Tab-separated table of C-alpha atoms in Angstrom:
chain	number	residue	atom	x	y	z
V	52	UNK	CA	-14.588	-38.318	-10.231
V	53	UNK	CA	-16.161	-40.679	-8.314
V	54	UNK	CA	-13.078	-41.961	-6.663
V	55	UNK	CA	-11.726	-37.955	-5.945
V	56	UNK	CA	-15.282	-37.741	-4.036
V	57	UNK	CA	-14.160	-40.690	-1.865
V	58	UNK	CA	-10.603	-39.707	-0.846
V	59	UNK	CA	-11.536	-36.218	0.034
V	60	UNK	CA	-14.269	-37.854	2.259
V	61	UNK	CA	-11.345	-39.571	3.901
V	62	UNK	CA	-9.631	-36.469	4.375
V	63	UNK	CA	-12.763	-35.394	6.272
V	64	UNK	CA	-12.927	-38.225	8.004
V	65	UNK	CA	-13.130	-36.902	11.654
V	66	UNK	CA	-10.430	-38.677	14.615
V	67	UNK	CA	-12.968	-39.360	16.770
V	68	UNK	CA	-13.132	-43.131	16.524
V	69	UNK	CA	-13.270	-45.573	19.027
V	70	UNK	CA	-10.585	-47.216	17.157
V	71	UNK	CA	-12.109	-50.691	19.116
V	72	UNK	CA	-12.126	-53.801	17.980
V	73	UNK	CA	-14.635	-53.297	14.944
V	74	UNK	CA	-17.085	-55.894	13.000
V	75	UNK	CA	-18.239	-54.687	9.625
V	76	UNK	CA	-20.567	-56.348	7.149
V	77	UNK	CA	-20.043	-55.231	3.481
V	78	UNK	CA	-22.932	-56.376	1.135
V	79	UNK	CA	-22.487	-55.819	-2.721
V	80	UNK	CA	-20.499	-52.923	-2.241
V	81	UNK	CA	-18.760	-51.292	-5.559
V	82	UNK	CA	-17.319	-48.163	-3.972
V	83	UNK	CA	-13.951	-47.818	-5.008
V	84	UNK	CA	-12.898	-46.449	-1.125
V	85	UNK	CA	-14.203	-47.694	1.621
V	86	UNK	CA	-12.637	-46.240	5.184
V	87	UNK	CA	-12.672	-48.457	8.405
V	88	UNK	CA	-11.202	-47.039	11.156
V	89	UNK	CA	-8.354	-44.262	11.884
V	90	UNK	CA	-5.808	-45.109	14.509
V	91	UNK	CA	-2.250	-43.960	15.915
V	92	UNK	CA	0.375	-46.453	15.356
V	93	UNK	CA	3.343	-46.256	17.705
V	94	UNK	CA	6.603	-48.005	16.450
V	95	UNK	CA	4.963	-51.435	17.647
V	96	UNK	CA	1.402	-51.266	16.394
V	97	UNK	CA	-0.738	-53.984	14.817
V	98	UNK	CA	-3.311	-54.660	12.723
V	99	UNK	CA	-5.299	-57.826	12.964
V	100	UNK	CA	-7.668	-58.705	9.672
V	101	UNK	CA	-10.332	-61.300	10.088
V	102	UNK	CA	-12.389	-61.834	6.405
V	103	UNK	CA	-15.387	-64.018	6.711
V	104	UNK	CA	-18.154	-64.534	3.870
V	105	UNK	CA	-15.988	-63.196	1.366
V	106	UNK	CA	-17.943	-63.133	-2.166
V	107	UNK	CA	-16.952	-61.314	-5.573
V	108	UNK	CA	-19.327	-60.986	-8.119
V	109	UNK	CA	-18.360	-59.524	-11.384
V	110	UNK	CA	-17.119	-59.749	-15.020
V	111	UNK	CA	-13.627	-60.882	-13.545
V	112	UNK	CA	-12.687	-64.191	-11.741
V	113	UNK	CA	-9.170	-64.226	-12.351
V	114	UNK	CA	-6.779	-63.950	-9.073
V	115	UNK	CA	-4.371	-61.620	-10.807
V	116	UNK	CA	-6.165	-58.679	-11.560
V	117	UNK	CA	-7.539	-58.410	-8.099
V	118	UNK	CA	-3.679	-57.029	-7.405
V	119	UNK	CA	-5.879	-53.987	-7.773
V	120	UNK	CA	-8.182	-55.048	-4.252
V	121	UNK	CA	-7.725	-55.191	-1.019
V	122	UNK	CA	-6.338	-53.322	2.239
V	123	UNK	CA	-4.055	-50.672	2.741
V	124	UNK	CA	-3.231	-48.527	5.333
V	125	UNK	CA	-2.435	-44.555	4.926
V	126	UNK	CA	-1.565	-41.320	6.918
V	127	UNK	CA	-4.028	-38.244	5.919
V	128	UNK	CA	-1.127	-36.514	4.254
V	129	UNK	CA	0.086	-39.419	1.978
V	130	UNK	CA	-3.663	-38.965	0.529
V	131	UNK	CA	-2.874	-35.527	-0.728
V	132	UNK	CA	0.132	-37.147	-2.694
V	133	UNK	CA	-2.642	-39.971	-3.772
V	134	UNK	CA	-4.808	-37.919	-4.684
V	135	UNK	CA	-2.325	-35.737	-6.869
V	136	UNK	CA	-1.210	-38.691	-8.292
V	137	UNK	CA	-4.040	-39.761	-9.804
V	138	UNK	CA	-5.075	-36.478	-11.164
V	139	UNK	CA	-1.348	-36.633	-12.691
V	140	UNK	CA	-2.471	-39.817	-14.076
V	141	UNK	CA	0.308	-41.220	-12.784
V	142	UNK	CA	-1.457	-43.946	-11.398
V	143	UNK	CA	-4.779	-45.751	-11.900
V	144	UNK	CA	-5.122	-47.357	-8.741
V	145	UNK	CA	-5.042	-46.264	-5.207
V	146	UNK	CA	-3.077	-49.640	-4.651
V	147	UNK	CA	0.078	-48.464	-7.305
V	148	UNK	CA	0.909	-45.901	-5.128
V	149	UNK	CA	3.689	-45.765	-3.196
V	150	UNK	CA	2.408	-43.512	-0.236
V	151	UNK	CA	0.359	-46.140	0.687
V	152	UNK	CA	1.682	-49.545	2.910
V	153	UNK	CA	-0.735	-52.382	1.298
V	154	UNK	CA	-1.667	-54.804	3.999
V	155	UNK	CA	-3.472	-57.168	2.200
V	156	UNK	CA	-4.673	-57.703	-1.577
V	157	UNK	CA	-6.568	-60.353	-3.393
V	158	UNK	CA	-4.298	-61.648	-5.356
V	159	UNK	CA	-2.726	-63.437	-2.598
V	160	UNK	CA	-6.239	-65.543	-1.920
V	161	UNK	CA	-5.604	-69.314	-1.867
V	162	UNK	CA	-8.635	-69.527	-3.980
V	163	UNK	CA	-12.140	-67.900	-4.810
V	164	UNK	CA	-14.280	-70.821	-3.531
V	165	UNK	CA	-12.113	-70.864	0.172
V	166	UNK	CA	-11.481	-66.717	0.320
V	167	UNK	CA	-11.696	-66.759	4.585
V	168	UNK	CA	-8.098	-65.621	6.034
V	169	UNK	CA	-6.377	-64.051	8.954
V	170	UNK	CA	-3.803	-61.828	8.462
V	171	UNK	CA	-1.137	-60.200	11.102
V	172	UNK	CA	0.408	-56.603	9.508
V	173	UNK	CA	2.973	-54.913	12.002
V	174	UNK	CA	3.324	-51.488	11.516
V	175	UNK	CA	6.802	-49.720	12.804
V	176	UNK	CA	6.464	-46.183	11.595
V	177	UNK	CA	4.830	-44.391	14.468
V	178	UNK	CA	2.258	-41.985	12.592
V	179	UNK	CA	-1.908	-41.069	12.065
V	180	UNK	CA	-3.198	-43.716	9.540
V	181	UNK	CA	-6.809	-45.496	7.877
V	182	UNK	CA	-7.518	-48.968	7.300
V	183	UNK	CA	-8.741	-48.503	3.822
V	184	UNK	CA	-10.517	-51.523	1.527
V	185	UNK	CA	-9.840	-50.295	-2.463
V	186	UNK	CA	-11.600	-52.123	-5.137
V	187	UNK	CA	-10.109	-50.196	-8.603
V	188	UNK	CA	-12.261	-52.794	-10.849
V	189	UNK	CA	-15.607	-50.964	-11.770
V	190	UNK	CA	-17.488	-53.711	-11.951
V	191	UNK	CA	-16.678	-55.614	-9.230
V	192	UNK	CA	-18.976	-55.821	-6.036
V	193	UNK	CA	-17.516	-57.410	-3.043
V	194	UNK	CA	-19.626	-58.822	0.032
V	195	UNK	CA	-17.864	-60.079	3.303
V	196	UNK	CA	-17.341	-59.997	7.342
V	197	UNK	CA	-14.640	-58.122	7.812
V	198	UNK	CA	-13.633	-58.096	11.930
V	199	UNK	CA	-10.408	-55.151	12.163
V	200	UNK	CA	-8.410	-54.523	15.499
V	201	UNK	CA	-5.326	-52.014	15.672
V	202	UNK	CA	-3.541	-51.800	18.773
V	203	UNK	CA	-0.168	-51.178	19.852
V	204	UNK	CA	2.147	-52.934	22.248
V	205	UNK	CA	2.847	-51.564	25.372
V	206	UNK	CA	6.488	-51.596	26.457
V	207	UNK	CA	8.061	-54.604	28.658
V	208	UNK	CA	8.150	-58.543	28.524
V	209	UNK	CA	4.160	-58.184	28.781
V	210	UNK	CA	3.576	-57.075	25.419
V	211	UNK	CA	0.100	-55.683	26.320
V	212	UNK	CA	-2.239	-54.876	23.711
V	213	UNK	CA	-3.525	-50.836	24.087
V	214	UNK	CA	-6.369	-50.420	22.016
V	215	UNK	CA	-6.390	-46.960	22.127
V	216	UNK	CA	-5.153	-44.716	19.389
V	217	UNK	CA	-1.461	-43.481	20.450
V	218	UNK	CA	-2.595	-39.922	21.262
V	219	UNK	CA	-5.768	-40.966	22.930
V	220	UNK	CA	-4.186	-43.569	25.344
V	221	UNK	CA	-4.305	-41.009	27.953
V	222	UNK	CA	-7.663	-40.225	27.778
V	223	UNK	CA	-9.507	-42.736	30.467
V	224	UNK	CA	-7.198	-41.019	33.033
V	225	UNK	CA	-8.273	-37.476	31.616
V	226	UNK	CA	-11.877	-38.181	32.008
V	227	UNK	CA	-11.868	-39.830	35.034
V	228	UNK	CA	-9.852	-36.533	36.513
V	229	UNK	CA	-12.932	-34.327	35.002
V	230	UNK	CA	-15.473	-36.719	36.358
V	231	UNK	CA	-14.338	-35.857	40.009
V	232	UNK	CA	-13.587	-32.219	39.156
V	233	UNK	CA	-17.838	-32.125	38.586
V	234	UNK	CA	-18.791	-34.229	42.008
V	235	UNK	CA	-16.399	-32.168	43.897
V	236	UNK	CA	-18.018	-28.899	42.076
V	237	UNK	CA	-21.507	-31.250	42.883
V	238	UNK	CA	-20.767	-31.382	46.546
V	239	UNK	CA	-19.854	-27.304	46.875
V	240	UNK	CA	-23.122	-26.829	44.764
V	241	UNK	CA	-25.556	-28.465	47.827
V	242	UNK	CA	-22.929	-27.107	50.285
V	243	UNK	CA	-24.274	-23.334	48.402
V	244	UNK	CA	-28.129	-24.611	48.178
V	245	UNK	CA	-27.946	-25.178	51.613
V	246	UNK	CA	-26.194	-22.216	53.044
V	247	UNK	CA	-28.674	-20.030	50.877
V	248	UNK	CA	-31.858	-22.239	51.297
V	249	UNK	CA	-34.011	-19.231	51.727
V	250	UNK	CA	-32.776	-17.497	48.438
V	251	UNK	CA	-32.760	-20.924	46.292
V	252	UNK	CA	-35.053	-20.749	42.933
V	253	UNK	CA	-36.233	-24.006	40.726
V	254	UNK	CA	-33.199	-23.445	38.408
V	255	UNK	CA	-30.626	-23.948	41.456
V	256	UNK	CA	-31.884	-27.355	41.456
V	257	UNK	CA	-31.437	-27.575	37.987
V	258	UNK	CA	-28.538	-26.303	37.792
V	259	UNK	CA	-27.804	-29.206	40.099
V	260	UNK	CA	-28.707	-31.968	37.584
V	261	UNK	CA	-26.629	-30.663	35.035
V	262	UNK	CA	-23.866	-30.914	36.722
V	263	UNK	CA	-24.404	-34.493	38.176
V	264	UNK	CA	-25.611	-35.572	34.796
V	265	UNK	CA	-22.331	-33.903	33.477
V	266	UNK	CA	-20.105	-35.605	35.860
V	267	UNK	CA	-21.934	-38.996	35.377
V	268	UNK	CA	-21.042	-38.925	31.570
V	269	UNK	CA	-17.103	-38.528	32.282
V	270	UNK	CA	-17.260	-40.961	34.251
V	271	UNK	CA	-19.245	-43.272	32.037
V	272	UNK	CA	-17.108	-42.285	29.327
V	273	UNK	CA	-13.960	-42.634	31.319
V	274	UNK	CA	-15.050	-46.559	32.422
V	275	UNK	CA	-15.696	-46.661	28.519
V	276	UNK	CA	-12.217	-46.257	26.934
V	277	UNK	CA	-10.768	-47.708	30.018
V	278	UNK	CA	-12.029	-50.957	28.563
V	279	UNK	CA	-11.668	-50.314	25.395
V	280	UNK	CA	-7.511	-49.298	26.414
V	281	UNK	CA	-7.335	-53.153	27.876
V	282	UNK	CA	-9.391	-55.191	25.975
V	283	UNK	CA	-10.606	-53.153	22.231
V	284	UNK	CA	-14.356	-53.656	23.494
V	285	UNK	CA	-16.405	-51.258	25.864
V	286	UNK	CA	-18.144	-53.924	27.932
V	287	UNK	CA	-21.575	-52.088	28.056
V	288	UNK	CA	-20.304	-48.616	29.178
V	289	UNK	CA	-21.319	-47.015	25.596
V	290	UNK	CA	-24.311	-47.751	26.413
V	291	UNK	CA	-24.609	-45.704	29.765
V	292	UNK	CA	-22.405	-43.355	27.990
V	293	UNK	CA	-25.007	-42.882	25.046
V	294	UNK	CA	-27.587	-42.242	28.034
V	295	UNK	CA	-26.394	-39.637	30.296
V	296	UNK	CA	-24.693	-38.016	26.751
V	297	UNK	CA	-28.010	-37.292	25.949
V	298	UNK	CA	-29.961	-36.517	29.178
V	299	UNK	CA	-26.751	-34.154	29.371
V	300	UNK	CA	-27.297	-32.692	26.379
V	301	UNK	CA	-30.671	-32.158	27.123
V	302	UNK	CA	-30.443	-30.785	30.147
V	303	UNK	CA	-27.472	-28.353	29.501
V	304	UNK	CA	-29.338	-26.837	26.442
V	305	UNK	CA	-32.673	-26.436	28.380
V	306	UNK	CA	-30.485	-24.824	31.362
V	307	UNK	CA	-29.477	-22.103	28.526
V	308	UNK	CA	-32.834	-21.681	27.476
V	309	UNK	CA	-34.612	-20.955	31.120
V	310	UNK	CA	-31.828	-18.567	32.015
V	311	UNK	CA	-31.795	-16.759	28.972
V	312	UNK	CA	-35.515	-16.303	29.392
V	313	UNK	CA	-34.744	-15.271	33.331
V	314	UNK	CA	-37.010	-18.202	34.088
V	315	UNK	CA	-37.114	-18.487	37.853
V	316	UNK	CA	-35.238	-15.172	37.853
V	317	UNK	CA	-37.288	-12.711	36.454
V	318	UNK	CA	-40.601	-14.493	36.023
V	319	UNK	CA	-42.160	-18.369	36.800
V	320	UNK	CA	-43.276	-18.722	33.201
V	321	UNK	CA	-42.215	-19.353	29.797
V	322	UNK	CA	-44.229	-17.360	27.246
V	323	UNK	CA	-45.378	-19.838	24.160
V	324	UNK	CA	-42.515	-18.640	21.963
V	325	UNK	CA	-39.975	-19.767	24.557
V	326	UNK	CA	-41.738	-22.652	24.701
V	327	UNK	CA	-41.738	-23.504	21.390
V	328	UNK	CA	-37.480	-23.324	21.761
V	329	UNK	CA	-37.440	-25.966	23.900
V	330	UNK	CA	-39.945	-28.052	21.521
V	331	UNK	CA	-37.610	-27.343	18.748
V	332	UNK	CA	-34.239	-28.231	21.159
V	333	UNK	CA	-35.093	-31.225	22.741
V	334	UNK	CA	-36.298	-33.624	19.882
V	335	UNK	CA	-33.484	-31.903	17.714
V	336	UNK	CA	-31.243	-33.740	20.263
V	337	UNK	CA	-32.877	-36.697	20.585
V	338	UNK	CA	-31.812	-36.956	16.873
V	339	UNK	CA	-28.052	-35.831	17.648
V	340	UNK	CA	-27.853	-38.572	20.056
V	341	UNK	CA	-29.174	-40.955	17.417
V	342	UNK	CA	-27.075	-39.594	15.096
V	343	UNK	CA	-24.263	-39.888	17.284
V	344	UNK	CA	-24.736	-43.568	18.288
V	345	UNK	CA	-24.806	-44.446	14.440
V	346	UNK	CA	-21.620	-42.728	13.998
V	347	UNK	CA	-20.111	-44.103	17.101
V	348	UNK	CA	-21.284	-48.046	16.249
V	349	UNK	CA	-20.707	-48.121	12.265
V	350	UNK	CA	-17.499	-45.798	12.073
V	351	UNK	CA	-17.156	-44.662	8.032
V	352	UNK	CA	-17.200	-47.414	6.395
V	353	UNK	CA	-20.972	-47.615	6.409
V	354	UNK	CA	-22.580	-46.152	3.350
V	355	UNK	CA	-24.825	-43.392	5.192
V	356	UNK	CA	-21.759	-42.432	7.765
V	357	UNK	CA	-21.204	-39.349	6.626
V	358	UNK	CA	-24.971	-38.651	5.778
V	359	UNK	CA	-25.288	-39.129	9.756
V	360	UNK	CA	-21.713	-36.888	10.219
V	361	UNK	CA	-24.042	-33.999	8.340
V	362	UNK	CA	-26.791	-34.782	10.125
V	363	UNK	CA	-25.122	-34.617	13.661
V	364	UNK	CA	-23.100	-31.388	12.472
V	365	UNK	CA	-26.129	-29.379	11.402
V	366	UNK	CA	-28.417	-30.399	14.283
V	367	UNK	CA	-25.438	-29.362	16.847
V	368	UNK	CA	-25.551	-25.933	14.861
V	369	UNK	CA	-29.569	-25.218	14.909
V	370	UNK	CA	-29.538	-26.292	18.647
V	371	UNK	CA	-26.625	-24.176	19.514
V	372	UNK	CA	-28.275	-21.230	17.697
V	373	UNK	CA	-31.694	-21.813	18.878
V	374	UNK	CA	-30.671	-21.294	22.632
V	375	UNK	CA	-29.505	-17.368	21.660
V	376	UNK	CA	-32.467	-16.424	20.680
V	377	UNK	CA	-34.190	-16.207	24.288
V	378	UNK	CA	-31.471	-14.418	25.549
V	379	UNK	CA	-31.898	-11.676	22.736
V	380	UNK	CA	-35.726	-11.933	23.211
V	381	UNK	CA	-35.218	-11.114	27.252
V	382	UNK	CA	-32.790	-8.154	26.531
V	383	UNK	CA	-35.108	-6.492	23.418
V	384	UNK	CA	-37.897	-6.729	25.475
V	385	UNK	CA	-36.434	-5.261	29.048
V	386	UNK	CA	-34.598	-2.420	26.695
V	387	UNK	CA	-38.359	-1.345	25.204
V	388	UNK	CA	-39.477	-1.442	28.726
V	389	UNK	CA	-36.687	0.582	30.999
V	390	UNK	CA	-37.877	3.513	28.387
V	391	UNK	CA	-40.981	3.923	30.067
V	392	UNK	CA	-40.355	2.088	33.718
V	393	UNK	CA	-37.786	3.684	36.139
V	394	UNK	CA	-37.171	0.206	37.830
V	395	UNK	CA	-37.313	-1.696	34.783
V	396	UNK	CA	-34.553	0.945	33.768
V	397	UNK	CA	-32.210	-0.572	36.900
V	398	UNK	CA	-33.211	-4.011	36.112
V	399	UNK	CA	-31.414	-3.771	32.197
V	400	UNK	CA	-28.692	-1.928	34.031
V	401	UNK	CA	-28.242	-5.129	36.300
V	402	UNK	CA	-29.394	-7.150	33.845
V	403	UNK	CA	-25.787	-6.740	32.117
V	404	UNK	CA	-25.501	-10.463	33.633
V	405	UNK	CA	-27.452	-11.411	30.930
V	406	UNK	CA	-25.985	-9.603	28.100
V	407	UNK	CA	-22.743	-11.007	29.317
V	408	UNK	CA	-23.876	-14.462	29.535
V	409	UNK	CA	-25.153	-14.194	25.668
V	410	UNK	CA	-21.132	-13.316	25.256
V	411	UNK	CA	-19.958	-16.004	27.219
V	412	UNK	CA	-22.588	-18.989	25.572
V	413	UNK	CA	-21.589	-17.439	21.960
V	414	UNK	CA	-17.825	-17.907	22.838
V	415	UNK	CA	-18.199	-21.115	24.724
V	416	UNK	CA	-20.479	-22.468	21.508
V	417	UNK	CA	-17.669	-21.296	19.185
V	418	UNK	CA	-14.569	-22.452	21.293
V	419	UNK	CA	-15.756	-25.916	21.332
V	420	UNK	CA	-17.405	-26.913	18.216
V	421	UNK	CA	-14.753	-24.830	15.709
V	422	UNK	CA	-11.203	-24.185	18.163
V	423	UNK	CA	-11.384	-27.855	19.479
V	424	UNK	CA	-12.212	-29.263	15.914
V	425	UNK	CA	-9.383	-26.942	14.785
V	426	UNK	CA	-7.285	-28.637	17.185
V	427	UNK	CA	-7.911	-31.850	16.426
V	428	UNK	CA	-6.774	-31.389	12.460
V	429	UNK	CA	-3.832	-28.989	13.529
V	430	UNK	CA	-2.341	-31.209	16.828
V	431	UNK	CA	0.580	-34.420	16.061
V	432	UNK	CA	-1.424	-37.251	16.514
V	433	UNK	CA	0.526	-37.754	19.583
V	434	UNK	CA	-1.239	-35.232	21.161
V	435	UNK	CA	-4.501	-35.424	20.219
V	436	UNK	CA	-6.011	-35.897	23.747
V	437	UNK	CA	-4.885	-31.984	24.431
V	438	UNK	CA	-7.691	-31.146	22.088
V	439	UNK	CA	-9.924	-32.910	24.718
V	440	UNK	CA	-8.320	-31.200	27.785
V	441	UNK	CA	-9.198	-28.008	25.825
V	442	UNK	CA	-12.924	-28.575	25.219
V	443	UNK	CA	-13.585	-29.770	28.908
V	444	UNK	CA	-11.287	-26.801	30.210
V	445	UNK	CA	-13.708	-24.658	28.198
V	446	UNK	CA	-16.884	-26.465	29.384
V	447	UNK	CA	-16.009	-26.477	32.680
V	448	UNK	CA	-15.307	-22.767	32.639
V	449	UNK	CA	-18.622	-21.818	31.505
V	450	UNK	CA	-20.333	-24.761	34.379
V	451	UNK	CA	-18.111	-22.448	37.067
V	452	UNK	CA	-19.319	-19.102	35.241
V	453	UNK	CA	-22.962	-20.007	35.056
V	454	UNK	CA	-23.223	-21.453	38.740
V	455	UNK	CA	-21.017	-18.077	39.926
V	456	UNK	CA	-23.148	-15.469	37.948
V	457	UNK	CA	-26.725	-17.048	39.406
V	458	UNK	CA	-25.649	-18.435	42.696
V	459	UNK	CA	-28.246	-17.722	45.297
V	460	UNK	CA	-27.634	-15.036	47.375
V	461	UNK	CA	-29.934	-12.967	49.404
V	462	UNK	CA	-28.467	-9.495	48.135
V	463	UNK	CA	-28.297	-10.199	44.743
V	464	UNK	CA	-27.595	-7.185	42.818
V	465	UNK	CA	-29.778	-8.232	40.142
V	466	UNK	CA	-32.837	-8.118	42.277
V	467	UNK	CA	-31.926	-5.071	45.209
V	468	UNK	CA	-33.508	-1.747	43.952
V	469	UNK	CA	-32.413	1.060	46.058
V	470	UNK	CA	-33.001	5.139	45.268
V	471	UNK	CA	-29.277	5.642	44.712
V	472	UNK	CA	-29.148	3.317	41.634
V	473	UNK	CA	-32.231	3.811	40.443
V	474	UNK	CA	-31.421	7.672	40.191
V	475	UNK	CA	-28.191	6.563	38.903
V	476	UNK	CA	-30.362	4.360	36.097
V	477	UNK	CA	-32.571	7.573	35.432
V	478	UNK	CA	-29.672	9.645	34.950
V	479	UNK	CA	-28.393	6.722	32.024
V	480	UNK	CA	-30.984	6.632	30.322
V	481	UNK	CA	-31.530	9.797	29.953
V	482	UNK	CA	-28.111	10.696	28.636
V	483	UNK	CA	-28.757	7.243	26.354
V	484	UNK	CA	-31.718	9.316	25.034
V	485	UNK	CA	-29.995	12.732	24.409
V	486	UNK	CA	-27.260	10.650	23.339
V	487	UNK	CA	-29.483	9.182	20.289
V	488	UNK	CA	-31.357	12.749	19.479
């Protein structure tokens, strides 16, 4: 049972990893699966193995029965037939199977008292797979360094080493193409601030950040797997990446918040319930970045990855949930009072912006946590960078709806009250009323 549990966390195992040159340290570790990394092979890819400190302790020291440890690599749907197999009891070891393409075992050790080796495994069928370490003796705990790079080899006399996952190798460029998408979108912003200086509200400003913040981040994160692509190590950028990821975060989900609440709008406070959102939102992502960095850094072969993968998934969902709720709030309470306030009447009329923008955030939240993780499982592993195009496509949609819908503007209709509509609002609400009689 145990093993089952650990091959359909594999299958769960998300394609999001940096696929970098990766140093792991495994300490008395029994598990019967452990994953490393998941990466797209072309038909010249590589997989460097570095073992350092390696240490079995154990009822067994005989070489050939650890035939039944080491590495193998595997695609996501030879683990179906794996799995099958062993329910089957056809085999007893992941290692028997013949969906899998061993790369190392320890049965080919020199010795147990000098266990350190390098090993070179070429890989020419172009697919989706995991490194995998499998250790099918119960009672066997195995400690060591283990230092993994996949690459592939770029075309030519060069043979250049891309470090990037075969349907991610395009991604640097795809980022980088966002990043200025955001400072050109940056640069109109001002342009708009300045034009309208005498209509501009706090929230312009901060709309402002957001975007720069946003626009940082891409291009952090472009700079990022740029380095990775040449040389399988970021070279610092995570680390600015990390940062503006979560002043972005931050930001983008406090941006929600004060418009949902029509802060600067409508009113220049935040009652203490609104408040409270934004004391629940903001420490909430201070542990999604967290969590992210831990699932960035270890990848799955850590024993509380997918602990943190939970984590991450279920603070994303609070957070994303958490910024409706002032938008209902603003709408309840400006429905109770157009009942009794002709003006507040026209205000909900106009304040369709709002009800509309609780439409828009809902579909934006859904389109790029489930359609874009959707993608991801559904798209060849070629393509896999489309599912990034998608999510930024989306994200910048709702950046270019948000700044459209609550530009500055002298004659907003949102705020202008004139006798026609507010007869016009009258005349609603009190077919709304007949209409519920």
């Amino acid at each position: 049972m145990s093993l089952h549990l650990h091959l359909l966390i594999l299958l769960s195992v998300a394609s999001l990893a940096a696929a970098e040159i990766r140093y792991s340290e495994i300490r008395s570790d029994a598990r019967p699966i452990i994953p490393f990394d998941e990466f797209g092979f072309t038909h010249r890819g590589q997989l460097e193995l570095n073992i350092t400190k390696l240490s079995l302790s154990g009822p067994t020291t005989d070489l050939s029965a650890l035939s039944n440890v080491g590495f193998f690599i595997c695609t996501r749907d030879a683990w179906v037939h794996v799995l099958q197999q062993i329910e089957d009891a056809e085999i007893n070891c992941v290692l028997e199977s013949d969906a899998v393409h061993k790369v190392y075992t320890f049965d080919r050790l020199p010795s147990l008292t000098n266990a350190d080796f390098n090993f070179l495994y070429a890989e020419s069928g172009a697919d989706q797979y995991t490194l995998v370490f499998a250790n099918c003796l119960p009672q066997l705990k195995v400690s060591m360094n283990v230092r993994s790079a996949m690459y592939n080899l770029e075309g030519g006399k060069s043979n250049r080493r891309d470090y990037l996952s075969a349907g991610k190798t395009v991604l640097p460029k795809v980022y980088f193409m966002f990043s200025l998408i955001y400072f050109v979108l940056a640069a109109v912003w001002i342009s708009v601030l300045y034009k309208k200086r005498l209509t501009v509200f706090g929230i312009h400003f901060f709309m402002l950040s957001v975007v720069l913040l946003k626009a940082s981040n891409l291009l952090c994160e472009a700079e990022d797997k740029s380095y990775i692509k040449r040389s399988g190590s970021a070279h610092g950028w995570d680390v600015l990446f990390y940062i503006f990821s979560f002043l972005k975060g931050i930001t983008l989900f406090t941006l929600i918040v004060l418009i949902g609440t029509g802060w600067s709008f409508l009113k220049p406070y935040l009652q203490d319930k609104e408040k409270k959102v934004l004391m629940i939102v903001i420490p909430l992502q201070v542990v999604a970045n967290i969590a992210q960095v831990v699932i960035d850094e270890t990848g799955p072969f850590g024993q509380d990855w997918f602990t943190w993968k939970q984590v991450f998934l279920l603070v994303d969902v609070v957070c994303c949930c958490a910024v409706l709720f002032p938008i209902v709030w603003s709408i309840k309470n400006l429905r109770e009072a157009a009942k009794t306030d002709g003006k507040a009447a026209v205000n909900l009329m106009k304040l369709t912006l709002f009800r509309q923008y609780y439409v828009v955030v809902i579909c934006y939240i859904y389109f790029t946590r489930v359609v874009v993780y959707a993608l991801e499982t559904i798209t060849l592993y070629k393509y896999l960078w489309t599912s990034v195009v998608a999510g930024e496509l989306a994200t910048l949609a709702f950046y270019v709806f948000t700044g459209y819908k609550f530009k500055p503007e002298a004659h907003n209709p949102y705020f202008v009250i004139d006798d026609e509509e507010e007869e016009a609002a009258a005349e609603q609400l009190k077919l709304e009323d007949e209409f519920e009689l």
